[in-house]
mmCIF file of C-alpha atoms in Angstrom:
data_model
loop_
_atom_site.group_PDB
_atom_site.id
_atom_site.type_symbol
_atom_site.label_atom_id
_atom_site.label_comp_id
_atom_site.label_asym_id
_atom_site.label_seq_id
_atom_site.Cartn_x
_atom_site.Cartn_y
_atom_site.Cartn_z
ATOM 1 C CA MET R 1 22.170 10.708 -8.733
ATOM 2 C CA GLN R 2 23.772 13.303 -10.862
ATOM 3 C CA GLU R 3 22.371 17.190 -11.162
ATOM 4 C CA GLN R 4 21.442 18.343 -14.606
ATOM 5 C CA ASP R 5 21.386 22.230 -15.552
ATOM 6 C CA LYS R 6 19.251 22.155 -18.481
ATOM 7 C CA ILE R 7 16.884 19.518 -19.496
ATOM 8 C CA PRO R 8 16.290 19.556 -23.254
ATOM 9 C CA THR R 9 12.543 20.806 -23.753
ATOM 10 C CA SER R 10 12.588 21.785 -27.174
ATOM 11 C CA LYS R 11 12.009 19.424 -30.003
ATOM 12 C CA VAL R 12 15.129 20.714 -31.713
ATOM 13 C CA GLU R 13 17.409 19.864 -28.850
ATOM 14 C CA ARG R 14 16.166 16.446 -28.292
ATOM 15 C CA ALA R 15 16.303 15.593 -31.485
ATOM 16 C CA SER R 16 19.987 16.663 -31.606
ATOM 17 C CA LYS R 17 20.622 14.664 -28.341
ATOM 18 C CA VAL R 18 18.731 11.765 -30.400
ATOM 19 C CA PHE R 19 21.206 12.245 -33.424
ATOM 20 C CA ARG R 20 24.311 12.441 -31.723
ATOM 21 C CA THR R 21 23.541 9.373 -29.677
ATOM 22 C CA SER R 22 22.669 7.529 -32.967
ATOM 23 C CA MET R 23 26.236 8.569 -34.330
ATOM 24 C CA LYS R 24 27.792 7.599 -31.269
ATOM 25 C CA VAL R 25 26.429 4.024 -31.615
ATOM 26 C CA GLY R 26 26.656 3.979 -35.042
ATOM 27 C CA ALA R 27 30.657 4.298 -34.853
ATOM 28 C CA ASN R 28 30.832 2.047 -32.055
ATOM 29 C CA TYR R 29 29.480 -0.715 -34.847
ATOM 30 C CA ILE R 30 31.761 0.325 -37.429
ATOM 31 C CA LYS R 31 34.650 -0.033 -34.959
ATOM 32 C CA HIS R 32 33.456 -3.242 -33.718
ATOM 33 C CA ASN R 33 33.279 -4.567 -37.263
ATOM 34 C CA ALA R 34 36.475 -3.679 -38.145
ATOM 35 C CA GLN R 35 38.079 -5.547 -35.252
ATOM 36 C CA LYS R 36 36.118 -8.458 -36.394
ATOM 37 C CA VAL R 37 37.606 -8.379 -39.886
ATOM 38 C CA VAL R 38 41.233 -8.736 -37.918
ATOM 39 C CA ASN R 39 39.952 -11.136 -35.017
ATOM 40 C CA LYS R 40 36.793 -13.158 -35.670
ATOM 41 C CA ASN R 41 36.664 -13.776 -31.808
ATOM 42 C CA VAL R 42 35.904 -10.209 -30.567
ATOM 43 C CA ASP R 43 33.018 -10.529 -28.254
ATOM 44 C CA ASP R 44 29.766 -8.906 -29.285
ATOM 45 C CA ASN R 45 28.817 -8.229 -25.523
ATOM 46 C CA ALA R 46 31.539 -5.273 -25.132
ATOM 47 C CA LEU R 47 29.500 -3.675 -28.360
ATOM 48 C CA ASN R 48 26.288 -4.170 -26.525
ATOM 49 C CA GLU R 49 27.517 -2.627 -23.342
ATOM 50 C CA LYS R 50 29.043 0.066 -24.892
ATOM 51 C CA ASN R 51 25.786 0.867 -26.919
ATOM 52 C CA ALA R 52 23.449 0.188 -23.643
ATOM 53 C CA GLU R 53 25.467 2.985 -21.912
ATOM 54 C CA GLU R 54 25.137 5.310 -24.665
ATOM 55 C CA LEU R 55 21.388 4.823 -25.011
ATOM 56 C CA PHE R 56 20.698 4.630 -21.365
ATOM 57 C CA LYS R 57 22.410 8.020 -20.985
ATOM 58 C CA LEU R 58 20.355 9.557 -23.840
ATOM 59 C CA MET R 59 17.188 8.633 -22.035
ATOM 60 C CA SER R 60 17.985 9.691 -18.816
ATOM 61 C CA GLN R 61 18.989 12.959 -20.134
ATOM 62 C CA LEU R 62 15.584 13.047 -22.048
ATOM 63 C CA LYS R 63 13.701 11.804 -19.137
ATOM 64 C CA GLY R 64 9.886 11.279 -19.574
ATOM 65 C CA SER R 65 8.738 8.893 -22.166
ATOM 66 C CA ALA R 66 12.169 7.893 -23.152
ATOM 67 C CA LEU R 67 13.196 6.977 -19.983
ATOM 68 C CA LYS R 68 10.108 5.356 -19.039
ATOM 69 C CA ILE R 69 10.352 2.860 -21.973
ATOM 70 C CA ALA R 70 13.950 1.751 -20.951
ATOM 71 C CA GLN R 71 12.356 1.188 -17.424
ATOM 72 C CA MET R 72 9.340 -0.861 -18.654
ATOM 73 C CA MET R 73 11.417 -3.073 -21.446
ATOM 74 C CA SER R 74 13.831 -3.810 -18.745
ATOM 75 C CA MET R 75 11.037 -5.658 -16.753
ATOM 76 C CA ASP R 76 10.201 -7.909 -19.387
ATOM 77 C CA ASN R 77 12.707 -10.914 -19.158
ATOM 78 C CA GLY R 78 13.908 -12.054 -22.675
ATOM 79 C CA MET R 79 13.004 -8.647 -24.866
ATOM 80 C CA LEU R 80 16.284 -6.997 -24.752
ATOM 81 C CA PRO R 81 19.764 -8.786 -24.784
ATOM 82 C CA LYS R 82 21.294 -9.014 -21.320
ATOM 83 C CA ALA R 83 23.639 -5.853 -21.471
ATOM 84 C CA TYR R 84 20.753 -3.597 -22.358
ATOM 85 C CA ALA R 85 18.369 -5.295 -19.952
ATOM 86 C CA GLU R 86 20.735 -4.739 -17.114
ATOM 87 C CA LYS R 87 21.603 -1.219 -17.814
ATOM 88 C CA PHE R 88 18.259 0.058 -18.561
ATOM 89 C CA ALA R 89 16.984 -1.659 -15.049
ATOM 90 C CA LEU R 90 19.036 1.341 -13.887
ATOM 91 C CA ALA R 91 15.706 3.493 -14.596
ATOM 92 C CA GLN R 92 13.817 2.102 -11.923
ATOM 93 C CA ASN R 93 16.001 3.695 -9.227
ATOM 94 C CA SER R 94 17.773 6.631 -10.820
ATOM 95 C CA ALA R 95 17.764 9.633 -12.999
ATOM 96 C CA MET R 96 19.368 13.211 -13.348
ATOM 97 C CA ALA R 97 17.918 15.635 -11.184
ATOM 98 C CA LEU R 98 16.481 19.014 -11.807
ATOM 99 C CA SER R 99 18.740 22.100 -10.997
ATOM 100 C CA GLY R 100 17.465 24.569 -7.969
ATOM 101 C CA PRO R 101 16.262 27.423 -10.573
ATOM 102 C CA LEU R 102 14.141 24.816 -12.537
ATOM 103 C CA VAL R 103 12.504 24.007 -8.979
ATOM 104 C CA MET R 104 11.833 27.243 -8.200
ATOM 105 C CA ASN R 105 10.366 28.198 -11.489
ATOM 106 C CA THR R 106 8.077 25.053 -11.598
ATOM 107 C CA PHE R 107 6.663 26.342 -8.059
ATOM 108 C CA LYS R 108 6.520 29.919 -9.429
ATOM 109 C CA LYS R 109 4.473 28.821 -12.630
ATOM 110 C CA TYR R 110 2.189 26.426 -11.088
ATOM 111 C CA ILE R 111 1.265 27.395 -7.585
ATOM 112 C CA GLY R 112 2.431 31.379 -7.721
ATOM 113 C CA LYS R 113 4.728 31.119 -5.089
ATOM 114 C CA SER R 114 7.938 29.725 -3.877
ATOM 115 C CA PRO R 115 8.520 26.643 -2.146
ATOM 116 C CA ASN R 116 9.573 28.140 0.911
ATOM 117 C CA GLU R 117 6.361 30.471 0.940
ATOM 118 C CA ILE R 118 4.323 27.133 0.893
ATOM 119 C CA PHE R 119 6.258 24.837 3.201
ATOM 120 C CA ASP R 120 7.977 25.730 6.539
ATOM 121 C CA THR R 121 11.293 23.949 5.320
ATOM 122 C CA PHE R 122 12.016 22.707 1.819
ATOM 123 C CA ASN R 123 15.258 21.039 0.479
ATOM 124 C CA VAL R 124 15.634 22.295 -3.195
ATOM 125 C CA ASN R 125 17.780 19.217 -3.734
ATOM 126 C CA ALA R 126 15.812 16.129 -4.926
ATOM 127 C CA ILE R 127 15.793 13.106 -2.710
ATOM 128 C CA HIS R 128 14.929 10.938 -5.601
ATOM 129 C CA ALA R 129 14.762 11.612 -9.209
ATOM 130 C CA ALA R 130 12.815 8.969 -11.613
ATOM 131 C CA SER R 131 11.468 9.210 -14.997
ATOM 132 C CA ILE R 132 8.934 12.027 -15.252
ATOM 133 C CA GLY R 133 9.480 13.892 -11.903
ATOM 134 C CA GLN R 134 11.654 13.878 -9.063
ATOM 135 C CA VAL R 135 10.961 14.341 -4.985
ATOM 136 C CA HIS R 136 11.869 16.946 -2.473
ATOM 137 C CA GLU R 137 11.617 16.567 1.137
ATOM 138 C CA ALA R 138 9.651 19.216 3.091
ATOM 139 C CA TYR R 139 8.025 20.045 6.132
ATOM 140 C CA LYS R 140 4.769 21.810 7.026
ATOM 141 C CA ASP R 141 3.001 21.992 10.477
ATOM 142 C CA GLY R 142 5.296 19.404 11.784
ATOM 143 C CA LYS R 143 4.727 16.768 9.356
ATOM 144 C CA LYS R 144 7.319 15.489 6.859
ATOM 145 C CA LEU R 145 6.279 15.612 3.062
ATOM 146 C CA ALA R 146 7.024 14.132 -0.118
ATOM 147 C CA VAL R 147 6.729 16.718 -2.882
ATOM 148 C CA LYS R 148 6.763 15.383 -6.364
ATOM 149 C CA LEU R 149 7.815 17.888 -9.251
ATOM 150 C CA GLN R 150 7.213 16.804 -12.731
ATOM 151 C CA TYR R 151 10.021 17.649 -15.186
ATOM 152 C CA PRO R 152 9.617 20.659 -17.767
ATOM 153 C CA GLY R 153 8.160 19.455 -21.093
ATOM 154 C CA VAL R 154 7.485 15.865 -20.303
ATOM 155 C CA ALA R 155 3.824 15.678 -21.222
ATOM 156 C CA ASP R 156 4.369 17.792 -24.236
ATOM 157 C CA SER R 157 7.042 15.958 -25.864
ATOM 158 C CA ILE R 158 5.482 12.106 -25.188
ATOM 159 C CA HIS R 159 4.609 11.534 -28.772
ATOM 160 C CA SER R 160 7.354 12.785 -30.435
ATOM 161 C CA ASP R 161 10.278 11.280 -27.995
ATOM 162 C CA ILE R 162 8.827 7.898 -28.723
ATOM 163 C CA ASN R 163 9.086 8.450 -32.224
ATOM 164 C CA MET R 164 12.134 9.434 -32.035
ATOM 165 C CA VAL R 165 13.482 6.721 -29.327
ATOM 166 C CA LYS R 166 11.547 3.791 -31.785
ATOM 167 C CA PRO R 167 14.090 3.677 -34.341
ATOM 168 C CA LEU R 168 17.086 3.474 -32.088
ATOM 169 C CA PHE R 169 15.412 0.256 -30.667
ATOM 170 C CA LEU R 170 14.675 -1.133 -33.940
ATOM 171 C CA ARG R 171 17.918 -0.328 -35.452
ATOM 172 C CA PHE R 172 20.692 -0.793 -32.831
ATOM 173 C CA ILE R 173 19.004 -3.579 -30.138
ATOM 174 C CA GLY R 174 17.584 -5.831 -32.839
ATOM 175 C CA VAL R 175 14.010 -5.617 -31.859
ATOM 176 C CA LYS R 176 11.442 -6.052 -34.159
ATOM 177 C CA GLU R 177 8.877 -3.958 -34.883
ATOM 178 C CA LYS R 178 5.810 -6.099 -34.042
ATOM 179 C CA ASP R 179 7.595 -7.208 -30.779
ATOM 180 C CA VAL R 180 7.357 -3.531 -29.406
ATOM 181 C CA LYS R 181 4.405 -2.163 -31.380
ATOM 182 C CA GLN R 182 1.919 -2.752 -28.670
ATOM 183 C CA TYR R 183 4.593 -1.245 -25.794
ATOM 184 C CA PHE R 184 4.674 2.042 -27.536
ATOM 185 C CA GLU R 185 1.310 2.391 -28.322
ATOM 186 C CA GLU R 186 0.511 1.627 -24.298
ATOM 187 C CA PHE R 187 3.182 3.430 -23.468
ATOM 188 C CA GLU R 188 1.829 6.777 -24.912
ATOM 189 C CA GLU R 189 -1.679 6.384 -23.541
ATOM 190 C CA ARG R 190 -0.578 5.626 -20.035
ATOM 191 C CA LEU R 191 2.043 8.434 -19.890
ATOM 192 C CA ASN R 192 -0.316 11.093 -20.798
ATOM 193 C CA GLU R 193 -2.173 9.863 -17.892
ATOM 194 C CA GLU R 194 0.656 9.562 -15.350
ATOM 195 C CA CYS R 195 1.473 13.102 -16.515
ATOM 196 C CA ASP R 196 -1.636 14.280 -15.142
ATOM 197 C CA TYR R 197 -0.841 15.062 -11.302
ATOM 198 C CA GLN R 198 -4.302 16.086 -10.830
ATOM 199 C CA LEU R 199 -5.549 12.558 -11.819
ATOM 200 C CA ALA R 200 -2.995 10.897 -9.983
ATOM 201 C CA LEU R 201 -3.966 13.016 -6.767
ATOM 202 C CA GLN R 202 -7.356 11.725 -7.478
ATOM 203 C CA TYR R 203 -6.414 7.971 -7.942
ATOM 204 C CA GLY R 204 -4.275 8.351 -4.667
ATOM 205 C CA ILE R 205 -7.117 9.506 -2.531
ATOM 206 C CA GLU R 206 -9.553 7.185 -3.803
ATOM 207 C CA ILE R 207 -7.331 3.966 -3.502
ATOM 208 C CA ALA R 208 -6.078 4.809 -0.091
ATOM 209 C CA GLU R 209 -9.819 4.884 1.251
ATOM 210 C CA ALA R 210 -10.734 1.939 -0.790
ATOM 211 C CA THR R 211 -7.810 0.016 0.755
ATOM 212 C CA ILE R 212 -8.202 1.188 4.125
ATOM 213 C CA ASP R 213 -8.996 -1.975 5.767
ATOM 214 C CA ILE R 214 -6.113 -4.178 4.085
ATOM 215 C CA PRO R 215 -3.717 -5.389 7.067
ATOM 216 C CA ASN R 216 -0.125 -4.134 6.858
ATOM 217 C CA LEU R 217 -0.825 -1.711 3.932
ATOM 218 C CA ILE R 218 0.000 1.998 3.871
ATOM 219 C CA ILE R 219 -1.029 4.491 0.703
ATOM 220 C CA PRO R 220 0.461 7.851 1.690
ATOM 221 C CA LYS R 221 -1.819 10.708 2.564
ATOM 222 C CA TYR R 222 -2.152 13.269 -0.334
ATOM 223 C CA TYR R 223 -2.605 16.878 0.248
ATOM 224 C CA LYS R 224 -4.890 18.517 -2.389
ATOM 225 C CA GLU R 225 -4.190 21.935 -1.239
ATOM 226 C CA LEU R 226 -0.704 21.641 -1.657
ATOM 227 C CA SER R 227 -0.479 19.903 -5.123
ATOM 228 C CA ALA R 228 -1.190 21.484 -8.457
ATOM 229 C CA LYS R 229 -1.032 20.524 -12.194
ATOM 230 C CA LYS R 230 2.813 19.357 -12.019
ATOM 231 C CA ILE R 231 3.388 19.103 -8.162
ATOM 232 C CA LEU R 232 2.171 16.288 -6.093
ATOM 233 C CA THR R 233 2.284 16.550 -2.200
ATOM 234 C CA MET R 234 2.018 13.787 -0.086
ATOM 235 C CA GLU R 235 2.963 12.417 3.222
ATOM 236 C CA TRP R 236 6.673 11.168 3.630
ATOM 237 C CA ILE R 237 6.932 7.592 4.950
ATOM 238 C CA GLU R 238 10.419 6.181 5.943
ATOM 239 C CA ALA R 239 10.846 2.817 4.313
ATOM 240 C CA LYS R 240 13.132 0.785 2.349
ATOM 241 C CA PRO R 241 12.391 -0.200 -1.413
ATOM 242 C CA LEU R 242 10.751 -3.904 -1.917
ATOM 243 C CA GLN R 243 13.823 -4.899 -3.591
ATOM 244 C CA TYR R 244 16.391 -4.379 -0.677
ATOM 245 C CA PHE R 245 13.596 -6.082 1.466
ATOM 246 C CA ILE R 246 13.299 -9.224 -0.877
ATOM 247 C CA ASP R 247 17.052 -9.387 -1.104
ATOM 248 C CA ASN R 248 17.854 -8.868 2.765
ATOM 249 C CA GLU R 249 14.947 -10.178 5.067
ATOM 250 C CA LYS R 250 15.949 -13.687 6.169
ATOM 251 C CA ASP R 251 12.639 -14.251 7.888
ATOM 252 C CA GLN R 252 9.995 -16.208 5.626
ATOM 253 C CA ASP R 253 7.063 -15.400 7.826
ATOM 254 C CA THR R 254 8.063 -11.941 7.267
ATOM 255 C CA LYS R 255 8.272 -12.119 3.737
ATOM 256 C CA ASN R 256 5.159 -13.844 3.359
ATOM 257 C CA LEU R 257 3.480 -11.028 5.506
ATOM 258 C CA ILE R 258 4.414 -8.365 2.746
ATOM 259 C CA ALA R 259 3.671 -10.890 -0.050
ATOM 260 C CA GLN R 260 0.242 -11.011 1.604
ATOM 261 C CA ALA R 261 -0.350 -7.356 1.706
ATOM 262 C CA LEU R 262 0.960 -7.118 -1.790
ATOM 263 C CA LEU R 263 -1.550 -9.513 -3.138
ATOM 264 C CA ASP R 264 -4.442 -8.223 -1.380
ATOM 265 C CA PHE R 265 -3.903 -4.798 -2.536
ATOM 266 C CA LEU R 266 -3.700 -5.920 -5.976
ATOM 267 C CA HIS R 267 -6.719 -8.435 -5.731
ATOM 268 C CA SER R 268 -8.891 -5.720 -4.154
ATOM 269 C CA SER R 269 -7.741 -2.886 -6.344
ATOM 270 C CA ILE R 270 -8.675 -5.118 -9.610
ATOM 271 C CA HIS R 271 -11.590 -7.235 -8.530
ATOM 272 C CA GLU R 272 -13.336 -5.058 -5.999
ATOM 273 C CA HIS R 273 -12.652 -1.290 -7.444
ATOM 274 C CA GLN R 274 -11.577 -1.751 -11.079
ATOM 275 C CA ARG R 275 -8.355 -0.080 -10.554
ATOM 276 C CA PHE R 276 -4.765 -1.803 -11.588
ATOM 277 C CA HIS R 277 -1.494 -0.209 -10.330
ATOM 278 C CA ALA R 278 -0.024 -0.139 -13.881
ATOM 279 C CA ASP R 279 3.482 0.816 -12.864
ATOM 280 C CA PRO R 280 4.474 -2.124 -10.743
ATOM 281 C CA HIS R 281 8.357 -1.787 -10.891
ATOM 282 C CA PRO R 282 9.981 -2.606 -7.282
ATOM 283 C CA GLY R 283 10.668 1.484 -7.205
ATOM 284 C CA ASN R 284 6.892 1.896 -6.491
ATOM 285 C CA PHE R 285 6.961 -0.326 -3.180
ATOM 286 C CA LEU R 286 8.465 0.368 0.046
ATOM 287 C CA VAL R 287 8.496 -1.858 3.180
ATOM 288 C CA THR R 288 8.800 0.053 6.574
ATOM 289 C CA ALA R 289 10.860 -1.219 9.761
ATOM 290 C CA ASP R 290 7.634 -2.662 11.372
ATOM 291 C CA HIS R 291 6.521 -4.602 8.172
ATOM 292 C CA GLN R 292 4.193 -2.671 6.422
ATOM 293 C CA LEU R 293 3.988 -2.194 2.547
ATOM 294 C CA VAL R 294 3.982 1.194 1.136
ATOM 295 C CA VAL R 295 2.450 1.736 -2.160
#
């Protein structure tokens, strides 16, 4: 996880980054085609890997909707060329983090106090960084908390980011517009909801109460008094990512236990409470040491 001192928040800054990336990718194409004139056996995979690296770097810097698009498309088998799918899959677990001053400014703007005035201790360095926000470790009254901060400008740039990134997918990845149209329309609607942390707080509290009787399932406790429009605080649960559990757990009965908890959660949410976990990538599910599923 790398630190980034300044996130491009203005449309001009973001458009400039998209333009520079498109120029780099275009140059890669020109160089590759020139090599093919001399040697017809030049491997196209090398070109895909270079361009996938450039596009992922761009979306990691833009964060928000751009990185979320990469994350979701990497989960759809067969949509992207292999090099792009593998690189974009990194969006499930990593992104560049906010600098300390931006963290402090976020608290001052939305709560009116610095994090050190709110919590007993607060780690200004992010423990996890994802597409639209990053998570900090904090303590209050002896309880370990996870404090999620939304990146500046994410909500305001959703529509423009999608319009900027879309041509890159169509032109350089070879994806047809009819194949991604439904993605981009759905992305915009859902991302606007996901950027509403007050709505996330409400949903988190509701689904925790609704699924309290499901065995081996944990929904973290949310703290309304420590949350705000762009800040979401919940209890910290020590656990490993679901994918790590899948890759390393050898006992099939234990795997079945977690699978049953996941199935019960999804079934109950949809059929009993008319709710659906609309971001089901592996990074949003954890498994504790005593084999409980954390959503």
